[in-house]
Short mmCIF file of C-alpha atoms in Angstrom, two decimals:
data_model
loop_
_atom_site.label_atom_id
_atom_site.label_comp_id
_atom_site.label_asym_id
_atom_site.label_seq_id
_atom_site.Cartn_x
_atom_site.Cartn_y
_atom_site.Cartn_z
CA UNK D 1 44.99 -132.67 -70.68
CA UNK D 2 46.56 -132.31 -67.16
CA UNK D 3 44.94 -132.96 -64.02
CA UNK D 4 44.15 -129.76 -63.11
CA UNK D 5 40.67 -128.04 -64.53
CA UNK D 6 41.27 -124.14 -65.50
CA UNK D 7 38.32 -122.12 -64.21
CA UNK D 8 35.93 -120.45 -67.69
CA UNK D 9 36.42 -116.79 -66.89
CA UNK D 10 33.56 -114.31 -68.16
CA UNK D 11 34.12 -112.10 -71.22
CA UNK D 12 33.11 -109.11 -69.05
CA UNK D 13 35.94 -109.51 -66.49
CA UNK D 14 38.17 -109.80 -69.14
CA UNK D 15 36.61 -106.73 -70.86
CA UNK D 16 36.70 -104.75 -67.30
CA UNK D 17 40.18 -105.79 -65.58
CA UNK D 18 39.25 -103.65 -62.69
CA UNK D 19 36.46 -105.41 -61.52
CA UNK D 20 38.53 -108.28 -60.91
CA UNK D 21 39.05 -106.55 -57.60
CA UNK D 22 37.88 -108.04 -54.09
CA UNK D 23 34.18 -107.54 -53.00
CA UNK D 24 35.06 -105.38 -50.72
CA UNK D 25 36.95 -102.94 -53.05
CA UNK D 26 33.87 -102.95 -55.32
CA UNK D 27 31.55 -102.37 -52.47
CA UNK D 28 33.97 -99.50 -51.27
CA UNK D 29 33.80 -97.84 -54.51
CA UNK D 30 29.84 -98.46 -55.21
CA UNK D 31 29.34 -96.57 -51.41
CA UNK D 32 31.55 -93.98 -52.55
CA UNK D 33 29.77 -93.48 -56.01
CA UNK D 34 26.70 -93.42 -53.87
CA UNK D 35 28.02 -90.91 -51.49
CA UNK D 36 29.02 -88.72 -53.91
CA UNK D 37 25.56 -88.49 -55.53
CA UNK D 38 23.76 -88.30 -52.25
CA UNK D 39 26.51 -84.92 -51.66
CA UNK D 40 25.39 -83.79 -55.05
CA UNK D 41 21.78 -83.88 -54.18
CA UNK D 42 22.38 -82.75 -50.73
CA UNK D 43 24.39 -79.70 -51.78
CA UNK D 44 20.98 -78.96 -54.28
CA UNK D 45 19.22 -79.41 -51.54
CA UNK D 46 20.89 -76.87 -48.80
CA UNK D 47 21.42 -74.60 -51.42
CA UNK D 48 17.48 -75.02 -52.23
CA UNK D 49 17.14 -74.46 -48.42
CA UNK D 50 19.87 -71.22 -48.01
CA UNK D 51 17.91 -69.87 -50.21
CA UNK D 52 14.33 -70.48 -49.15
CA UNK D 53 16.10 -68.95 -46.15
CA UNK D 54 17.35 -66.34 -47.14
CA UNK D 55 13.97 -65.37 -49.11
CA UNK D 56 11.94 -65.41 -45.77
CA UNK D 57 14.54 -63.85 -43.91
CA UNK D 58 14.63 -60.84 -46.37
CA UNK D 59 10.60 -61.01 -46.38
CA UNK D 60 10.80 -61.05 -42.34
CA UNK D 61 13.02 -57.80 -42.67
CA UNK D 62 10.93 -56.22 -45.33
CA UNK D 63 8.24 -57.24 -42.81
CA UNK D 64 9.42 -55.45 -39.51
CA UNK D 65 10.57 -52.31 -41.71
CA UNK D 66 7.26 -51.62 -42.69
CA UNK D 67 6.18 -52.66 -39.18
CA UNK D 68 7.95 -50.29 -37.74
CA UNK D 69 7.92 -47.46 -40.38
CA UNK D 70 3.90 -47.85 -39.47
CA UNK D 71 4.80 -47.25 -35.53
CA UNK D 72 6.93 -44.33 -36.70
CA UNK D 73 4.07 -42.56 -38.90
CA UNK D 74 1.48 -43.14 -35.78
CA UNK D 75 4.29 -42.24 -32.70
CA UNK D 76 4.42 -39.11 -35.15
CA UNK D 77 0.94 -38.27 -35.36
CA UNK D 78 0.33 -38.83 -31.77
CA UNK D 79 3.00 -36.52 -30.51
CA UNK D 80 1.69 -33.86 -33.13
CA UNK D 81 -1.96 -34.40 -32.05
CA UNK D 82 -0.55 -34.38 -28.25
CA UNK D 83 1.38 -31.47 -29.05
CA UNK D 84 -1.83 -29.80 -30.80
CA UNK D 85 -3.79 -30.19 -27.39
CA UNK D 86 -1.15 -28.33 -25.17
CA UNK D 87 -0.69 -25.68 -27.50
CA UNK D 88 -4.64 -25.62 -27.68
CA UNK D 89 -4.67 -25.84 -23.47
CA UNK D 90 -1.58 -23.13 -22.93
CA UNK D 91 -4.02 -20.75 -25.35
CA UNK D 92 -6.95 -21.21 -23.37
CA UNK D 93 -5.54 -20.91 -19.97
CA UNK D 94 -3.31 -18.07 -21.05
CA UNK D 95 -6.61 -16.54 -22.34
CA UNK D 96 -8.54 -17.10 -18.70
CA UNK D 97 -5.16 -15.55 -16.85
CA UNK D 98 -5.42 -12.64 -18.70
CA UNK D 99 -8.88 -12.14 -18.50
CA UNK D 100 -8.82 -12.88 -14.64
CA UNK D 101 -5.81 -10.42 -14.34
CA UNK D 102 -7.79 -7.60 -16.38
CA UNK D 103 -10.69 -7.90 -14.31
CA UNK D 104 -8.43 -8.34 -11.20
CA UNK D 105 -7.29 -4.63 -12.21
CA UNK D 106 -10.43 -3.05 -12.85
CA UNK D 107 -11.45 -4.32 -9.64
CA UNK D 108 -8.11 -2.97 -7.93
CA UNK D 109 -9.01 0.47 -9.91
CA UNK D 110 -11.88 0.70 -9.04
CA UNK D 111 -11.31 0.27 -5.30
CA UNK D 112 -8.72 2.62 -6.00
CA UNK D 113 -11.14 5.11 -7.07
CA UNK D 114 -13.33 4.31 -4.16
CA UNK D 115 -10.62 4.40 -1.50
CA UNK D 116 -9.34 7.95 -2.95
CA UNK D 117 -12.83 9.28 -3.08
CA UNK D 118 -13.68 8.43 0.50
CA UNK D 119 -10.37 9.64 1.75
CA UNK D 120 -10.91 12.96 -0.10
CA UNK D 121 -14.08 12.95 1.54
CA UNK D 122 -12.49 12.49 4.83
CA UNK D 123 -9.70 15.22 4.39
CA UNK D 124 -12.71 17.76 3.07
CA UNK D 125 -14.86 15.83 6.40
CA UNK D 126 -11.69 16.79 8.59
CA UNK D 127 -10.65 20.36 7.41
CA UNK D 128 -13.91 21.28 8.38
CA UNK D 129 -14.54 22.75 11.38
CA UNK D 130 -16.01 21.46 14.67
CA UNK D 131 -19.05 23.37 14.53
CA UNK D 132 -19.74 22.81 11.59
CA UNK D 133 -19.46 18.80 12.12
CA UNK D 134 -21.79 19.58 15.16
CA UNK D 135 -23.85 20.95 12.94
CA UNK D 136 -23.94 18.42 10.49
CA UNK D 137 -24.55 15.87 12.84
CA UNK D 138 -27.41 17.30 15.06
CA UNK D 139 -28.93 18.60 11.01
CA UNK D 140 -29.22 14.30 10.10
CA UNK D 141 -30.39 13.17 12.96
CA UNK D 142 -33.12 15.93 13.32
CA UNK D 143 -33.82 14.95 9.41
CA UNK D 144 -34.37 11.51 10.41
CA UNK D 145 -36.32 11.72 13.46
CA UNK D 146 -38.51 14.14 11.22
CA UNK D 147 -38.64 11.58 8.54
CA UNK D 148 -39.52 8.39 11.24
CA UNK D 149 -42.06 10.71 12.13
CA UNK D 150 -43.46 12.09 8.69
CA UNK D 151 -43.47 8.03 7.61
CA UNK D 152 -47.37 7.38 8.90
CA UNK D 153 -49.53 10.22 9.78
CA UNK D 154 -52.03 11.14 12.90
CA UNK D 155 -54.48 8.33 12.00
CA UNK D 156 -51.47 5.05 11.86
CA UNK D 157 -52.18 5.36 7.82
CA UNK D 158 -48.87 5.64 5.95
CA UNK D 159 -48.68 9.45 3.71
CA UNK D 160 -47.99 8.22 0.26
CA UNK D 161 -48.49 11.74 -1.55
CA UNK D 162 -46.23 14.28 -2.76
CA UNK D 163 -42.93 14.51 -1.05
CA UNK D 164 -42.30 17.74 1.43
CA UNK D 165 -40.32 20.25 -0.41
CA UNK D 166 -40.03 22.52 2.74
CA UNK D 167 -36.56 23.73 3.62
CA UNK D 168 -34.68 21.19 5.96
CA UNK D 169 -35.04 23.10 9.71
CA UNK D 170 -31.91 24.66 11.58
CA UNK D 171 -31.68 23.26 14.86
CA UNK D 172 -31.38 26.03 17.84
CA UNK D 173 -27.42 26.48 18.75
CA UNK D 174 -28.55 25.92 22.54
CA UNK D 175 -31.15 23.37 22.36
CA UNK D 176 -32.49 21.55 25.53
CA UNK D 177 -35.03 18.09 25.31
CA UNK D 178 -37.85 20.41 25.86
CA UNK D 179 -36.95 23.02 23.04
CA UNK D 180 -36.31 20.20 20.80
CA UNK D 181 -40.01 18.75 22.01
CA UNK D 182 -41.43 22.24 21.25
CA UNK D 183 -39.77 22.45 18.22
CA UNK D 184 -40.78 19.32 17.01
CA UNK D 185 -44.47 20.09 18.10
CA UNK D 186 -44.80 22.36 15.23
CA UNK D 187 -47.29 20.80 12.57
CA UNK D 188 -45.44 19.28 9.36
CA UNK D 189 -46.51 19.34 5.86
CA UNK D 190 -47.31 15.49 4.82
CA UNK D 191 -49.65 14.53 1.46
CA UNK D 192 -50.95 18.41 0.59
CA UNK D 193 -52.28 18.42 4.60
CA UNK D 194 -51.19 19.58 7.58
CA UNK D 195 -49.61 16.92 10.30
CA UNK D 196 -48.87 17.57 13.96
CA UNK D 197 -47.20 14.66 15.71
CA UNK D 198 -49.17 12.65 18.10
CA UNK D 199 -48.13 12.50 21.89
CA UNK D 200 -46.59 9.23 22.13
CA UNK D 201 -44.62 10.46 18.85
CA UNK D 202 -43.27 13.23 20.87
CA UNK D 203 -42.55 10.64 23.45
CA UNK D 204 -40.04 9.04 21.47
CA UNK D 205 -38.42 12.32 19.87
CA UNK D 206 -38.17 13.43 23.51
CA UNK D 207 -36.52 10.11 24.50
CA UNK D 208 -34.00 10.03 21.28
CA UNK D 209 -32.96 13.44 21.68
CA UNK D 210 -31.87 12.75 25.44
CA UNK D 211 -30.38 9.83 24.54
CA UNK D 212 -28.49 11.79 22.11
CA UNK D 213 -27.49 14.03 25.00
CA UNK D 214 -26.39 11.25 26.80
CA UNK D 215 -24.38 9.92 24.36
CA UNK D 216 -22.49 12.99 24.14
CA UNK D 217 -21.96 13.74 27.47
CA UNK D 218 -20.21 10.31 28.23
CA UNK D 219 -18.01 11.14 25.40
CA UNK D 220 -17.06 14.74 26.41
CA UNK D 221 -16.82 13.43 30.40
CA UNK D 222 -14.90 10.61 28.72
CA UNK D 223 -11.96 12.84 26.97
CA UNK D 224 -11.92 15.07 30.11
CA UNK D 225 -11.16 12.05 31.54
CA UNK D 226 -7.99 10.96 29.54
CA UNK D 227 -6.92 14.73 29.45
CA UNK D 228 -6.63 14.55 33.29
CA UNK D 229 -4.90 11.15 33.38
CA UNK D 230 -2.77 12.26 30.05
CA UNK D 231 -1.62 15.76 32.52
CA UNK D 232 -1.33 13.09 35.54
CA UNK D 233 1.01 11.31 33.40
CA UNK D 234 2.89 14.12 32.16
CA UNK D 235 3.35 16.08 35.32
CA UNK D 236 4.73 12.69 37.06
CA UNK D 237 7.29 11.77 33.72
CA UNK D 238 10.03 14.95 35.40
CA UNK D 239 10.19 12.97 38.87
CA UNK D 240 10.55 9.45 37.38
CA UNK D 241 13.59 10.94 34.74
CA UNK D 242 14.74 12.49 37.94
CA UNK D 243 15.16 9.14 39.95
CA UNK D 244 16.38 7.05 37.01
CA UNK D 245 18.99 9.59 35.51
CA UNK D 246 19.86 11.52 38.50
CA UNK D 247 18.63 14.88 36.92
CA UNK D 248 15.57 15.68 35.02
CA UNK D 249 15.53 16.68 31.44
CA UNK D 250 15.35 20.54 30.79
CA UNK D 251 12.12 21.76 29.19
CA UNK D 252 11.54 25.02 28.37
CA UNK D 253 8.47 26.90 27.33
CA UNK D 254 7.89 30.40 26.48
CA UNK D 255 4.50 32.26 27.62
CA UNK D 256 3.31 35.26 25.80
CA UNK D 257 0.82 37.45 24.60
CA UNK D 258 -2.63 36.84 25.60
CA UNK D 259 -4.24 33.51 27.41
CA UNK D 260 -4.85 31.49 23.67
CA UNK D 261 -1.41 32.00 22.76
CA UNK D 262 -0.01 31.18 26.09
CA UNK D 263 -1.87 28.22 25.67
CA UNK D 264 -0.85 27.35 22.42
CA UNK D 265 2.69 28.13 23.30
CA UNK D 266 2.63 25.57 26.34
CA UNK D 267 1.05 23.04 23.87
CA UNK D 268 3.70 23.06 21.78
CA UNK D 269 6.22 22.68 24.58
CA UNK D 270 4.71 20.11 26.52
CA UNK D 271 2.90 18.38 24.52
CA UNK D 272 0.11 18.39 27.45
CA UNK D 273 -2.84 19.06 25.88
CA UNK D 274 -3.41 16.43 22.72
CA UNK D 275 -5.72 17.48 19.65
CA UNK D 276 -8.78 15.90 21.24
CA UNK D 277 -8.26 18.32 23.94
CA UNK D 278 -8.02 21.19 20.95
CA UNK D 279 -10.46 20.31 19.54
CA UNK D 280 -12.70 19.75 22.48
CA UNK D 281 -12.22 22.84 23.20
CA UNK D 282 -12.77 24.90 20.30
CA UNK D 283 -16.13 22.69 20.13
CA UNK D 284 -16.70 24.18 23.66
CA UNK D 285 -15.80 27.60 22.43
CA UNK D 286 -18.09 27.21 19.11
CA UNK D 287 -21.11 25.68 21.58
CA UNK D 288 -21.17 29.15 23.51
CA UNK D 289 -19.67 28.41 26.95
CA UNK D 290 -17.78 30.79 26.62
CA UNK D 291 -16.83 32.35 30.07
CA UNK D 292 -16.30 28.84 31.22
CA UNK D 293 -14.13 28.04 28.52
CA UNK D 294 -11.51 31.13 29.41
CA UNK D 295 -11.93 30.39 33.01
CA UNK D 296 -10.53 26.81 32.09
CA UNK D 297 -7.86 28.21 29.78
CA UNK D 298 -6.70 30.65 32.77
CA UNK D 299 -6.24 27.78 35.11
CA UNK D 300 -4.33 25.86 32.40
CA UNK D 301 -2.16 28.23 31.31
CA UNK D 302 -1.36 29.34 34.96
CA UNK D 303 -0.62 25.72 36.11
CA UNK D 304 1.69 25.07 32.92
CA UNK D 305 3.49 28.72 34.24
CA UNK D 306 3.79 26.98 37.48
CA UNK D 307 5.17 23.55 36.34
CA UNK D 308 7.30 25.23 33.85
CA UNK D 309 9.20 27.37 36.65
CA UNK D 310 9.33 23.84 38.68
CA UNK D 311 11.07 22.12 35.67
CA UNK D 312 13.21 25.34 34.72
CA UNK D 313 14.53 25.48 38.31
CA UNK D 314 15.10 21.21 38.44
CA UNK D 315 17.12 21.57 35.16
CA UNK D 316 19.19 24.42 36.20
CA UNK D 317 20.13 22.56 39.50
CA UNK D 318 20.35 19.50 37.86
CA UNK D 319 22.73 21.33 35.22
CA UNK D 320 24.67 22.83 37.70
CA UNK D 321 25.32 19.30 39.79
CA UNK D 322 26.40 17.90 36.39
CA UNK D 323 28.81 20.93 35.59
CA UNK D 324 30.86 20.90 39.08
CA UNK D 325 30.43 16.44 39.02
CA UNK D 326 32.54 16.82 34.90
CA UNK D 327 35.02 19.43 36.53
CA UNK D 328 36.44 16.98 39.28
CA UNK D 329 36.44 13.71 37.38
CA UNK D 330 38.77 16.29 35.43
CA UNK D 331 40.62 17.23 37.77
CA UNK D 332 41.09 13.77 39.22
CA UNK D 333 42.12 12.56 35.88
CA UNK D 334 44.36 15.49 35.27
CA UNK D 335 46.31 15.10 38.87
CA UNK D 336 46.22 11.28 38.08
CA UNK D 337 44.37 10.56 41.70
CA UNK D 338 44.58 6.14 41.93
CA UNK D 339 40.39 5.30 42.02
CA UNK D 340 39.87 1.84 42.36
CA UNK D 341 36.99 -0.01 40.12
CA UNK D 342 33.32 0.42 41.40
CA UNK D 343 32.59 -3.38 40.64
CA UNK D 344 34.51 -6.35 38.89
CA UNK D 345 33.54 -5.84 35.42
CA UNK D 346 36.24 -2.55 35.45
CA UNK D 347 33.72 0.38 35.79
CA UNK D 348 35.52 3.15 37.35
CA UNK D 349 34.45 6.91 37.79
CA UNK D 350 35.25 7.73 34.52
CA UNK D 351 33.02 5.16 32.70
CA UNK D 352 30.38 6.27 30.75
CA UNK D 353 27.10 5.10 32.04
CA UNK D 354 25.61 3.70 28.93
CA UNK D 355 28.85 1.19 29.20
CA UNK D 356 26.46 -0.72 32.25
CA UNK D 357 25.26 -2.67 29.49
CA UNK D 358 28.45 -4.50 29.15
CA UNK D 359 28.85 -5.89 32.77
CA UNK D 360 27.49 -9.15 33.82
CA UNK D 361 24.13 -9.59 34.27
CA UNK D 362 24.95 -10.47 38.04
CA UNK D 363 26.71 -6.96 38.79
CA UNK D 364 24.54 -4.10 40.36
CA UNK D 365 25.23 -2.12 37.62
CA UNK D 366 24.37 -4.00 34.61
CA UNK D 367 22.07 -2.10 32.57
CA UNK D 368 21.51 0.37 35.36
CA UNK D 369 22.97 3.66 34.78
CA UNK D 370 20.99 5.00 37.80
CA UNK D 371 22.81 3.32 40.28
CA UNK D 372 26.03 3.84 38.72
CA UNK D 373 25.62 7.60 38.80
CA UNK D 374 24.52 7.32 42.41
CA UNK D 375 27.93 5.55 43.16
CA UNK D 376 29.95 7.59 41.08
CA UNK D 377 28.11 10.06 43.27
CA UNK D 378 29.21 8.99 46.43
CA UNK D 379 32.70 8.09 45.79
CA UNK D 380 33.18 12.18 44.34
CA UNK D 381 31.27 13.19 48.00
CA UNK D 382 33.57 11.13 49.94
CA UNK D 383 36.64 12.52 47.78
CA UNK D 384 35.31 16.12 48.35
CA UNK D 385 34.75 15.30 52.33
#
């Protein structure tokens, strides 16, 4: 035997040639072999998880569908119950406008009716004549003085019987406080007896029925009043047309026939007399004064002669100034005479005088035809002198 030992080697090495490798080869390959399972059970694993995953995740979905299929359903039913409740509202306050319009019109119809019934009245009230209005008026208030006195007899005891079925009296056409006082002195009819008004009673009547008078009287001095400032008026309109346009206007009237139509004629003219004046005095003509009443309508209808002549004779001058004023301006236009302008703005004697209106408000003329006709006036006279 030589020196050297030789080292026993295992059967297994010798059986596995590969594990004669280094340790660190075999440690190398054991990590990997361990890897590799630990991938294999990690791949179970994820997949295991992916699809635990993927289960919850479709369960979550499943879970919001249903979620919100459930909003869906409700959101419905609440806009159809919402909707339910405005159709419900528009129906009942379409059903309130309507009835507040219908009753609106049978309101408006019947104050229709009302207003057309009282102004039927009043046309039927104002064809009638004055006298008979008079009449009317003086019949009530003797009906209701006799009723204020009927109301409590001689004794202060109210009459509580029967009513009076005598006729309603007729007033006298020309009754004074003292007629009326007679008149009312007469004994009335009350509760099946016979009632004569006391003293004080007649008193009062007295006192009403003057009042009355009163009353009246005011209102007839009254109109006579406004008559006489209305013919005032009238009479003074000529001279104030005169000063403003230079010449008055022409107003003619025709008198004829007897004194009524003469005065009706003039009314129609002038426009003098208004129809409270008419019918003042037809009143005054159905009260009786008569004399009076044609004495008046002499005087008028000779003063309205008198003021017509006036006017006729101011027009035809006044027409005649006007005629020979047009004839020169046309002759002076015709012979083509040089007139200078009567102010800056251009006016010359052939201007019209409603042109004033377009000068300057710090001309003489300017919205003064008046004064332009007076200086048209006196630049013809000096031409003519």
């Amino acid at each position: 035997m030589s020196g050297r030992t030789a080292l026993a080697v295992p059967d297994w090495r010798v059986a596995n040639p590969e594990c004669n490798a280094p340790l660190t080869t075999i440690r190398v390959h054991a990590m990997r072999f361990a890897g590799a399972q630990e991938e294999a059970h990690h791949s179970v694993q994820m997949v295991k998880t992916v699809a635990a995953i993927d289960a919850q995740s479709s369960e979550r979905r499943q879970q919001r569908q249903q979620a919100l299929e459930r909003f869906r359903r409700a959101t419905l039913r609440r806009v159809q119950e919402r909707l339910a409740q405005e159709r419900s509202a528009k129906r009942d306050q379409d059903a309130v406008l309507q009835a507040n319009l219908e009753q609106y019109m049978a309101a408006t119809r019947q104050q229709m009716r009302r207003l057309a019934s009282q102004r039927a009245a009043q046309l039927q009230q104002a064809n009638r004549s004055a006298l008979d209005r008079e009449r009317d008026k003086i019949r009530a208030n003797a009906m209701a003085a006799r009723s204020a006195l009927l109301s409590f007899s001689k004794t202060g005891q109210a009459a509580t019987a029967a009513p009076d079925r005598s006729p309603p009296p007729v007033p006298a056409k020309h009754a004074t406080g003292r007629d009326a006082t007679a008149f009312w002195a007469r004994p009335a009819s009350a509760g099946g007896r016979q009632v004569a008004p006391s003293k004080g009673q007649l008193a009062n009547l007295g006192a009403t029925v003057r009042k009355w008078e009163m009353v009246q009287e005011r209102t007839r001095v009254r109109a006579e009043a406004i008559m006489t400032l209305r013919s005032r008026a009238q009479q003074r309109r000529p001279q104030q047309q005169q000063q403003l346009n230079g010449y008055p206007t022409t107003t003619t009237t025709s008198v004829k026939g007897s004194v009524v139509e003469t005065m009706a004629d003039t009314m129609e003219g002038d426009a003098i007399l208004s129809d409270a004046g008419i019918e003042r005095l037809s009143m005054e003509n159905n009260v009786g004064h008569v004399e009076d009443r044609h004495e008046r309508v002499r005087r008028y209808a000779e003063e309205v002669r008198a003021k017509n002549r006036l006017s006729a004779s101011a027009s035809g001058r006044g027409a005649s100034k006007e005629h020979a004023r047009r004839a020169l301006l046309e002759r002076m236009r015709a012979t083509g005479v040089p007139i200078p302008a009567l102010c800056a703005c251009g006016l010359t004697v052939f201007s019209d005088p409603a042109s004033t209106g377009h000068c300057a408000n710090n001309c003489s003329f300017f919205r003064n035809p008046a004064a332009f006709d007076r200086a048209v006036d006196s630049v013809l006279q000096s031409i003519v002198q």
